[in-house]
mmCIF file of C-alpha atoms in Angstrom:
data_model
loop_
_atom_site.group_PDB
_atom_site.id
_atom_site.type_symbol
_atom_site.label_atom_id
_atom_site.label_comp_id
_atom_site.label_asym_id
_atom_site.label_seq_id
_atom_site.Cartn_x
_atom_site.Cartn_y
_atom_site.Cartn_z
ATOM 1 C CA VAL A 1 6.587 0.024 -16.205
ATOM 2 C CA GLN A 2 4.299 2.304 -14.240
ATOM 3 C CA LEU A 3 2.417 2.210 -10.978
ATOM 4 C CA GLN A 4 -0.413 4.682 -10.776
ATOM 5 C CA ALA A 5 -1.868 5.284 -7.306
ATOM 6 C CA SER A 6 -5.153 7.061 -6.511
ATOM 7 C CA GLY A 7 -7.777 7.335 -3.861
ATOM 8 C CA GLY A 8 -6.140 9.510 -1.196
ATOM 9 C CA GLY A 9 -7.823 12.434 0.485
ATOM 10 C CA LEU A 10 -8.972 14.068 3.719
ATOM 11 C CA VAL A 11 -11.084 12.010 6.167
ATOM 12 C CA GLN A 12 -12.192 12.469 9.729
ATOM 13 C CA ASN A 13 -10.926 10.302 12.624
ATOM 14 C CA GLY A 14 -12.611 6.929 12.374
ATOM 15 C CA GLY A 15 -13.398 7.277 8.693
ATOM 16 C CA SER A 16 -12.489 5.080 5.723
ATOM 17 C CA LEU A 17 -10.651 5.430 2.409
ATOM 18 C CA ARG A 18 -9.779 3.008 -0.314
ATOM 19 C CA LEU A 19 -6.518 3.378 -2.227
ATOM 20 C CA SER A 20 -5.948 1.878 -5.677
ATOM 21 C CA CYS A 21 -2.783 1.194 -7.662
ATOM 22 C CA ALA A 22 -2.803 0.111 -11.222
ATOM 23 C CA ALA A 23 0.340 -1.444 -12.746
ATOM 24 C CA SER A 24 1.185 -1.318 -16.400
ATOM 25 C CA GLY A 25 4.033 -2.770 -18.336
ATOM 26 C CA ARG A 26 4.349 -6.090 -16.574
ATOM 27 C CA THR A 27 2.827 -8.410 -13.989
ATOM 28 C CA PHE A 28 4.411 -8.480 -10.514
ATOM 29 C CA GLY A 29 4.700 -11.275 -8.025
ATOM 30 C CA THR A 30 4.125 -8.943 -5.047
ATOM 31 C CA MET A 31 2.456 -5.571 -4.779
ATOM 32 C CA GLY A 32 2.099 -3.547 -1.622
ATOM 33 C CA TRP A 33 1.921 -0.211 0.169
ATOM 34 C CA PHE A 34 4.349 1.859 2.245
ATOM 35 C CA ARG A 35 3.703 5.218 3.809
ATOM 36 C CA GLN A 36 5.860 8.215 4.821
ATOM 37 C CA ALA A 37 4.872 10.902 7.266
ATOM 38 C CA PRO A 38 6.699 14.284 7.374
ATOM 39 C CA GLY A 39 10.081 13.865 9.026
ATOM 40 C CA GLU A 40 9.733 10.087 9.228
ATOM 41 C CA GLU A 41 11.211 7.172 7.308
ATOM 42 C CA ARG A 42 9.151 5.292 4.798
ATOM 43 C CA GLU A 43 7.417 2.430 6.557
ATOM 44 C CA PHE A 44 5.741 -0.792 5.490
ATOM 45 C CA VAL A 45 1.973 -0.956 5.511
ATOM 46 C CA ALA A 46 0.872 -4.073 3.696
ATOM 47 C CA ALA A 47 1.817 -6.435 0.852
ATOM 48 C CA MET A 48 0.210 -9.253 -1.057
ATOM 49 C CA ASN A 49 1.538 -11.761 -3.590
ATOM 50 C CA TRP A 50 -0.321 -13.351 -6.463
ATOM 51 C CA ARG A 51 -1.019 -16.448 -4.337
ATOM 52 C CA GLY A 52 -3.078 -14.362 -2.016
ATOM 53 C CA THR A 53 -0.522 -14.386 0.891
ATOM 54 C CA THR A 54 -0.663 -11.092 2.818
ATOM 55 C CA ASP A 55 1.398 -9.313 5.430
ATOM 56 C CA TYR A 56 0.474 -6.233 7.448
ATOM 57 C CA ALA A 57 2.269 -3.816 9.758
ATOM 58 C CA GLY A 58 1.189 -4.303 13.347
ATOM 59 C CA SER A 59 -0.178 -0.716 13.498
ATOM 60 C CA VAL A 60 -2.708 -1.313 10.737
ATOM 61 C CA ASN A 61 -3.558 -4.989 11.260
ATOM 62 C CA GLY A 62 -7.307 -5.459 11.734
ATOM 63 C CA ARG A 63 -8.085 -1.977 10.257
ATOM 64 C CA PHE A 64 -6.559 -2.134 6.798
ATOM 65 C CA THR A 65 -7.154 -4.812 4.149
ATOM 66 C CA ILE A 66 -5.071 -5.350 1.021
ATOM 67 C CA SER A 67 -6.542 -6.987 -2.036
ATOM 68 C CA ARG A 68 -5.495 -7.509 -5.565
ATOM 69 C CA SER A 69 -6.929 -8.063 -8.956
ATOM 70 C CA VAL A 70 -4.367 -10.043 -10.872
ATOM 71 C CA ALA A 71 -6.413 -9.764 -14.071
ATOM 72 C CA LYS A 72 -6.401 -5.984 -13.765
ATOM 73 C CA ASP A 73 -2.880 -5.768 -12.290
ATOM 74 C CA THR A 74 -4.333 -3.579 -9.588
ATOM 75 C CA VAL A 75 -3.854 -3.631 -5.802
ATOM 76 C CA TYR A 76 -6.211 -2.011 -3.367
ATOM 77 C CA LEU A 77 -5.885 -0.854 0.238
ATOM 78 C CA GLN A 78 -9.132 -0.568 2.111
ATOM 79 C CA MET A 79 -8.425 1.627 5.211
ATOM 80 C CA ASN A 80 -11.065 1.585 7.959
ATOM 81 C CA SER A 81 -11.041 3.130 11.439
ATOM 82 C CA LEU A 82 -8.514 5.697 10.304
ATOM 83 C CA LYS A 83 -6.556 7.522 12.946
ATOM 84 C CA PRO A 84 -4.631 10.895 12.761
ATOM 85 C CA GLU A 85 -1.371 8.901 13.067
ATOM 86 C CA ASP A 86 -2.238 7.249 9.713
ATOM 87 C CA THR A 87 -1.654 10.592 8.006
ATOM 88 C CA ALA A 88 1.062 10.212 5.453
ATOM 89 C CA VAL A 89 1.871 9.958 1.772
ATOM 90 C CA TYR A 90 1.053 6.392 0.715
ATOM 91 C CA TYR A 91 3.189 4.780 -1.957
ATOM 92 C CA CYS A 92 2.315 1.785 -4.027
ATOM 93 C CA THR A 93 5.163 -0.575 -4.716
ATOM 94 C CA ALA A 94 5.910 -3.850 -6.497
ATOM 95 C CA ARG A 95 8.577 -6.538 -7.024
ATOM 96 C CA GLY A 96 8.893 -9.502 -9.287
ATOM 97 C CA THR A 97 9.190 -12.243 -6.712
ATOM 98 C CA ILE A 98 6.276 -13.639 -4.728
ATOM 99 C CA VAL A 99 8.328 -13.519 -1.528
ATOM 100 C CA LEU A 100 6.768 -10.776 0.681
ATOM 101 C CA SER A 101 9.081 -8.204 2.239
ATOM 102 C CA THR A 102 8.610 -5.340 4.723
ATOM 103 C CA THR A 103 11.794 -3.638 3.563
ATOM 104 C CA ALA A 104 11.522 -0.794 1.145
ATOM 105 C CA ALA A 105 14.861 -1.502 -0.472
ATOM 106 C CA ASP A 106 13.563 -4.924 -1.601
ATOM 107 C CA TYR A 107 10.997 -3.350 -3.916
ATOM 108 C CA ASP A 108 11.887 -2.452 -7.484
ATOM 109 C CA TYR A 109 9.070 -0.177 -8.582
ATOM 110 C CA TRP A 110 7.314 2.668 -6.928
ATOM 111 C CA GLY A 111 4.254 4.821 -7.695
ATOM 112 C CA GLN A 112 4.088 8.563 -7.227
ATOM 113 C CA GLY A 113 2.423 8.519 -3.806
ATOM 114 C CA THR A 114 -1.047 9.726 -2.691
ATOM 115 C CA GLN A 115 -1.716 11.929 0.302
ATOM 116 C CA VAL A 116 -3.924 10.588 3.148
ATOM 117 C CA THR A 117 -4.833 13.043 5.833
ATOM 118 C CA VAL A 118 -6.904 12.056 8.869
ATOM 119 C CA SER A 119 -8.245 14.983 10.908
ATOM 120 C CA SER A 120 -8.764 14.688 14.694
#
């Protein structure tokens, strides 16, 4: 089982980026994103199950949109109105159940992470 994340990069304050995460090896009930800034704990960003139910962290709600292609086993994170405080390594994650969770320990599989840097 692998999760392959891509799409990170450097963007100016107020800009946009789209992250992608392709899963291989199995289909997951829930896929999502966490992020980790230097010196900080890994924090929940967004998650979505195969029924289309979503959950967002309050800090990104209204700016980020998670979507998923079940056929492609791929999850996307469209990030708009980016701020310097969004700078972090973004990790794709997945779990078998369709029950959404904001807790990192509840997720079974993790991608390698992709760096997002927002300049001020």
